[in-house]
Tab-separated table of C-alpha atoms in Angstrom:
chain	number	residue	atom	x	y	z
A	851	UNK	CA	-5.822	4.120	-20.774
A	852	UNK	CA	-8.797	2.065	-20.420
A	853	UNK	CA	-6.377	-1.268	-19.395
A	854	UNK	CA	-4.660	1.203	-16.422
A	855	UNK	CA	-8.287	1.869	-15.351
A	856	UNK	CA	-9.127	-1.448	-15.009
A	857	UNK	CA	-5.549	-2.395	-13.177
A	858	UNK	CA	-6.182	0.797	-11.050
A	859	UNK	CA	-9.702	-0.576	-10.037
A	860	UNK	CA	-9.451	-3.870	-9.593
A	861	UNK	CA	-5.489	-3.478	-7.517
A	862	UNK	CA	-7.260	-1.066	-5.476
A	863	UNK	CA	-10.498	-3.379	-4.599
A	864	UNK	CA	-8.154	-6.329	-4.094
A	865	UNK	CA	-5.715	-3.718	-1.755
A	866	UNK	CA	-9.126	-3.242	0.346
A	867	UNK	CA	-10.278	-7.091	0.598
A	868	UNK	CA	-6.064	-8.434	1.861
A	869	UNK	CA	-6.660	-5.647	4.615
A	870	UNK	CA	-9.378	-6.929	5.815
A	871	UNK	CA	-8.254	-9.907	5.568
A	872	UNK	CA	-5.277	-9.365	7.788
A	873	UNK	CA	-7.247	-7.217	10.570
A	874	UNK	CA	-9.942	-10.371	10.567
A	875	UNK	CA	-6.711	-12.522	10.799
A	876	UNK	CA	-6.074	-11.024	14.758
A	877	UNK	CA	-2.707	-11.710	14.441
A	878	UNK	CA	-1.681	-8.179	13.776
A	879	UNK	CA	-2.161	-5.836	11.216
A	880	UNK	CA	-0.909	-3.894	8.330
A	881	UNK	CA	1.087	-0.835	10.109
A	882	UNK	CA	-1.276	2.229	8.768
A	883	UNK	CA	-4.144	-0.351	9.678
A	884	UNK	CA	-2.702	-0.643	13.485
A	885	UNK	CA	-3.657	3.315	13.156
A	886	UNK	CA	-6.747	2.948	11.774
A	887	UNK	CA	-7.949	0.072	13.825
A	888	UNK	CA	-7.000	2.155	16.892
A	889	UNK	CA	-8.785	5.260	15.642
A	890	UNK	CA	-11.834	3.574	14.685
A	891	UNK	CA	-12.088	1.631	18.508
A	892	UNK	CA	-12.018	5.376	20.077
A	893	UNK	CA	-14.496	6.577	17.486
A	894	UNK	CA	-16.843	4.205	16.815
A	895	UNK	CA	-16.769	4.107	12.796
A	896	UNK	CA	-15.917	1.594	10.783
A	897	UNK	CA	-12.025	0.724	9.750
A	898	UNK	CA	-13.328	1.497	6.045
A	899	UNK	CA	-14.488	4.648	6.985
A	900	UNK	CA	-11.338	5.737	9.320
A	901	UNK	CA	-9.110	4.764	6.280
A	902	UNK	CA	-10.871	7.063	4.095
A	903	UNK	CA	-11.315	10.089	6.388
A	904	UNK	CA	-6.954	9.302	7.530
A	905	UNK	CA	-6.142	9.033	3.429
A	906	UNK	CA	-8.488	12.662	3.141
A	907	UNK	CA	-5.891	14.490	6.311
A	908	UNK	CA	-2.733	12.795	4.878
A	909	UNK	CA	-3.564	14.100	1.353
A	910	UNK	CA	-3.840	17.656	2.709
A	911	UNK	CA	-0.148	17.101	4.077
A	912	UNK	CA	0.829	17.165	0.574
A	913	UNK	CA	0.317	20.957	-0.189
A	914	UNK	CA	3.447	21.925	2.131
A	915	UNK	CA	5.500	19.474	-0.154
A	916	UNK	CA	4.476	20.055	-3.076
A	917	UNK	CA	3.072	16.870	-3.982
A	918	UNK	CA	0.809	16.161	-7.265
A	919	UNK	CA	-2.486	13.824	-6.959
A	920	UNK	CA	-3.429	11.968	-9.687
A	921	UNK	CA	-6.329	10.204	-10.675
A	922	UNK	CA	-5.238	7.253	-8.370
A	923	UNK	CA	-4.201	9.502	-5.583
A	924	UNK	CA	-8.017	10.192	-5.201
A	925	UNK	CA	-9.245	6.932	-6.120
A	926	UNK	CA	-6.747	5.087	-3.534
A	927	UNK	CA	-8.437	7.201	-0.661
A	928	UNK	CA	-12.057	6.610	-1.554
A	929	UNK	CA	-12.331	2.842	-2.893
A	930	UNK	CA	-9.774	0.975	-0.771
A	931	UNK	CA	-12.004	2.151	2.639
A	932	UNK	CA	-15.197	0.750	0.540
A	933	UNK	CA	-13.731	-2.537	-0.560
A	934	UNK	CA	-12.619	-2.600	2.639
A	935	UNK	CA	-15.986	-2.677	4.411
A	936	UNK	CA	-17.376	-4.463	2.277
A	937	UNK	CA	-15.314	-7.602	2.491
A	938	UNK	CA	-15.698	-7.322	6.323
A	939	UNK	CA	-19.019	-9.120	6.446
A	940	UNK	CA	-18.065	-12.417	5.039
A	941	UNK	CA	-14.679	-12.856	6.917
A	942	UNK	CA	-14.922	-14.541	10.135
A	943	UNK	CA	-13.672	-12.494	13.153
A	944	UNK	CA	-10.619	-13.355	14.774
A	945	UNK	CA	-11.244	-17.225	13.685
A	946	UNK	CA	-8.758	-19.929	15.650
A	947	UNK	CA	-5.295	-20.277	14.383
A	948	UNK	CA	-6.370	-23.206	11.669
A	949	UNK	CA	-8.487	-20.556	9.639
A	950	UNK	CA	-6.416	-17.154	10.869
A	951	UNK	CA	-2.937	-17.800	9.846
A	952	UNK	CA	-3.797	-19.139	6.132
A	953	UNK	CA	-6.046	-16.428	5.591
A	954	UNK	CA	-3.392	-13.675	7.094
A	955	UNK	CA	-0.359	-15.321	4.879
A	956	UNK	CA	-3.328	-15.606	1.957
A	957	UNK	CA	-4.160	-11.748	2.965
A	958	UNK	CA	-0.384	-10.383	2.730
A	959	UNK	CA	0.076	-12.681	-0.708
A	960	UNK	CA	-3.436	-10.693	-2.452
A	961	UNK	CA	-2.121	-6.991	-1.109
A	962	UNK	CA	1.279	-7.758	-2.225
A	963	UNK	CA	-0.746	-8.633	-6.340
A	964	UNK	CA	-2.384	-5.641	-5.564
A	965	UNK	CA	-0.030	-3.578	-5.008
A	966	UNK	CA	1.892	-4.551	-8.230
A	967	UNK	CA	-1.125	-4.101	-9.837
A	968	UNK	CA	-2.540	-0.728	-8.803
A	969	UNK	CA	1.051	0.719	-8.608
A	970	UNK	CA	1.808	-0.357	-12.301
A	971	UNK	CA	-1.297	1.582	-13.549
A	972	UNK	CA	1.094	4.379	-13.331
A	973	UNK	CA	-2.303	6.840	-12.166
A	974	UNK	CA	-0.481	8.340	-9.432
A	975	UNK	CA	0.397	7.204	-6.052
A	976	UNK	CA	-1.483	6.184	-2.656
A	977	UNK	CA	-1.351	9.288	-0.059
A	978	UNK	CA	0.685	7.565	2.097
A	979	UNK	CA	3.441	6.441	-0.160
A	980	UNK	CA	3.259	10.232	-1.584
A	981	UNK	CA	3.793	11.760	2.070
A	982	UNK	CA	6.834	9.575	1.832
A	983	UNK	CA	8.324	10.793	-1.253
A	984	UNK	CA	7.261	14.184	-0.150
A	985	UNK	CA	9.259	13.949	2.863
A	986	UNK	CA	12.227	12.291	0.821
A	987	UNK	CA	11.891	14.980	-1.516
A	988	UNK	CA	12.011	18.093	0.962
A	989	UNK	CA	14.496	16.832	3.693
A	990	UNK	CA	17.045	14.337	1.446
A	991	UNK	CA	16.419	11.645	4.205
A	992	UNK	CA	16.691	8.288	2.465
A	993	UNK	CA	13.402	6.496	1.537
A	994	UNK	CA	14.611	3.694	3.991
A	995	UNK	CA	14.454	6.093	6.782
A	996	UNK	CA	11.658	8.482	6.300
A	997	UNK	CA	9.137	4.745	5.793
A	998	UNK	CA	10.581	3.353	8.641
A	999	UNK	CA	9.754	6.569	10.740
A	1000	UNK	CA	6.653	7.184	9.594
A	1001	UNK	CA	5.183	3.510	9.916
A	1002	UNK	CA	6.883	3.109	13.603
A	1003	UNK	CA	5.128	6.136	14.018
A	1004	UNK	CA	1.472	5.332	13.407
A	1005	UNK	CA	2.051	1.812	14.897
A	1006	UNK	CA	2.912	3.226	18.397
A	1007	UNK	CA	-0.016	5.385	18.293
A	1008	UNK	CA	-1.873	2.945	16.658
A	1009	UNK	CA	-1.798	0.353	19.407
A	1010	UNK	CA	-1.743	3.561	22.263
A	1011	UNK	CA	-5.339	3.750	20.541
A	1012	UNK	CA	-5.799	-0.279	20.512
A	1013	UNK	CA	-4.994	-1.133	17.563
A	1014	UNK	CA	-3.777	-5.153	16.778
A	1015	UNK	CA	-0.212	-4.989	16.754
A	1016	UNK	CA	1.207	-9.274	16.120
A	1017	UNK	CA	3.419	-11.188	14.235
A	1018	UNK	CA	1.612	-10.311	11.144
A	1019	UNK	CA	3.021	-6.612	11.208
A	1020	UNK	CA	6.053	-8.338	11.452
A	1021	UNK	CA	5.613	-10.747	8.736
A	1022	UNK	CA	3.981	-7.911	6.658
A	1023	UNK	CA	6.991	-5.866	6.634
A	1024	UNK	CA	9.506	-8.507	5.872
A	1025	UNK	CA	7.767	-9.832	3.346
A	1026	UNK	CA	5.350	-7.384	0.955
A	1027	UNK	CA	8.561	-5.671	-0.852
A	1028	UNK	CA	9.963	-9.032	-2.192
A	1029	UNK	CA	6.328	-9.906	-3.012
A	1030	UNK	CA	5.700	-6.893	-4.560
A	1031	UNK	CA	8.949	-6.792	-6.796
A	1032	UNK	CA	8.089	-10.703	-7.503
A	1033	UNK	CA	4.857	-9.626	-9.020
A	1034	UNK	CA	5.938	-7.163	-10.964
A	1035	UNK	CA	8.194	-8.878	-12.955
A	1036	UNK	CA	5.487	-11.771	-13.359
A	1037	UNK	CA	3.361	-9.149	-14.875
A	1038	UNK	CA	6.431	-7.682	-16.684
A	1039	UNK	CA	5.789	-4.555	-14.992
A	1040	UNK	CA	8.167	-1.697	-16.504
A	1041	UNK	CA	12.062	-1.743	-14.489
A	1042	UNK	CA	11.390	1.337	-13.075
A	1043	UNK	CA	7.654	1.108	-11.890
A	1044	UNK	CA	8.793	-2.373	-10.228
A	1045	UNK	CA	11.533	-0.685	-8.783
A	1046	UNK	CA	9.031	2.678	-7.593
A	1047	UNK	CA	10.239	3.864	-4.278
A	1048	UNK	CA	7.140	3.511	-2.693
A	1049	UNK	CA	7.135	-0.286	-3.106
A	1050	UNK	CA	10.350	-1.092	-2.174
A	1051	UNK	CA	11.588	1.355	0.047
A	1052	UNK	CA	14.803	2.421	-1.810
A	1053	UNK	CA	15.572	4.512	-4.981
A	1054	UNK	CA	15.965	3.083	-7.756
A	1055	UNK	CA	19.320	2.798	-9.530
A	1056	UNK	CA	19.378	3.550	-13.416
A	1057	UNK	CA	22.883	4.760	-14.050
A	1058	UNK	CA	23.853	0.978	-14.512
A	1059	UNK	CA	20.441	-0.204	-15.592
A	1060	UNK	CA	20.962	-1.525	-19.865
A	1061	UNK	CA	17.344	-0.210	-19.996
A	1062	UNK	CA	19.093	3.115	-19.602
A	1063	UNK	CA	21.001	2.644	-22.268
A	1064	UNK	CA	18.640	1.408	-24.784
A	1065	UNK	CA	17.893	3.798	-27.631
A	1066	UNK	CA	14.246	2.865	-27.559
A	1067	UNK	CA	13.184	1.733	-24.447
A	1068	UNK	CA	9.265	0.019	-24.049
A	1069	UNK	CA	6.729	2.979	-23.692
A	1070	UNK	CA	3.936	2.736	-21.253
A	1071	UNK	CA	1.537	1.397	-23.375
A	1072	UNK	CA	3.371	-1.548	-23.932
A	1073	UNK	CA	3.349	-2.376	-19.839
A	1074	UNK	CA	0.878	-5.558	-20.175
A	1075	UNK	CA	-2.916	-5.028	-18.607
A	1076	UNK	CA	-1.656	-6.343	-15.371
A	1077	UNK	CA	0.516	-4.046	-13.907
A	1078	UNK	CA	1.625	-1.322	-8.382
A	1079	UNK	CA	2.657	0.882	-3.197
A	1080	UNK	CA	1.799	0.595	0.414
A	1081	UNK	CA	1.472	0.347	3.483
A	1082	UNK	CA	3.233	0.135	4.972
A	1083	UNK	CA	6.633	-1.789	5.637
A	1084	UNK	CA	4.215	-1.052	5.644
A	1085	UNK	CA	2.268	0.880	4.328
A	1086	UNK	CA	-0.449	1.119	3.412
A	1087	UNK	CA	-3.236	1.243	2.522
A	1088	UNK	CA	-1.491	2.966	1.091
């Protein structure tokens, strides 16, 4: 338990630092951070503290779905909005194009880790990713569809609010999953948390999966240290 602690807080922390990384970028951000960028213009708070207070309303949207918090379901919604602001002070502010497009490609690489990380700690999922599967869950909508919605959703009235909407929501969505999935099998990340449908968008397929068929599969405990959502073809954060 103590290793999944340590994944959970330090995929978590790292999930804070690649979005600001990203928004500092200016080349567009993380779709749930197009939201929160927006919100926090129009109310004058930090991004940190907009991600927190947006993770707090989106958890309560759980209740009519029936969705279960766990340990990391709180923890996603109070330390990735700290890391967050924290890391903002020593990342230069929309920097030219020589410093902004390493660091946003650099910034989508770390979230991606992150993810794979904070997802493989198996300590319950990001509020985002479980509004998601709660949707999934209630409706029978494919994953595919329901992500899709909900991210083009915050992003239009993310940049209606002014959020930073760029190639690197583009280049965010087309590339975390693969990332993500890449990572997880570098950490040898159990089949079916690589394959969670909150990282990838899709559900996962056992009925022709070996590991299926395998008398004694690998427990848990014998997922490595480093094992992760979520924004957001984002998800998010998430």
């Amino acid at each position: 338990m103590l290793k999944r602690l340590l994944a959970l807080a330090v995929g978590l922390v790292l999930y804070g630092v690649s979005m600001s990384m990203i928004l500092h970028a200016g080349l567009g951000n993380i779709p749930w951070d197009v939201l929160h960028q927006g919100l926090a213009n129009q109310l004058g708070l930090s991004v940190g503290t907009v991600t927190i207070i947006v993770g707090a309303v989106v958890l309560v949207t759980w209740l009519p779905l029936r969705q279960r918090p766990g340990f990391g379901t709180v923890a996603n919604v109070v330390v990735i909005g700290l890391a967050f602001d924290a890391a903002t002070p020593y990342l230069p502010d929309h920097p030219k194009a020589a410093i902004a497009i390493p660091m946003m490609l650099a910034g989508i690489v770390v979230n991606a880790f992150a993810t794979a990380l904070y997802i493989g700690a198996r300590l319950g999922p990001g509020p985002r990713d479980g509004l998601m599967t709660g949707i999934v869950a209630r409706t029978g909508w494919s994953v595919r569809v329901v992500r899709t919605a909900l991210e083009a959703l915050v992003v239009v009235i993310g940049v209606l609010l002014g959020g930073d909407f760029g190639i690197g929501t583009v280049l965010y969505a087309v590339t975390v999953g693969p990332l993500i999935q890449w990572f997880a099998a570098l950490m040898h990340v159990d089949r079916a948390v690589a394959g969670d449908t909150s990282v990838t968008g899709e559900i996962p397929q056992t009925g022709n999966d070996d590991s299926a068929r395998d008398p004694h599969p690998p427990s848990v405990e014998s997922v490595p240290t480093v094992e992760r959502s979520s924004p957001c073809t984002p998800h998010s954060s998430n």
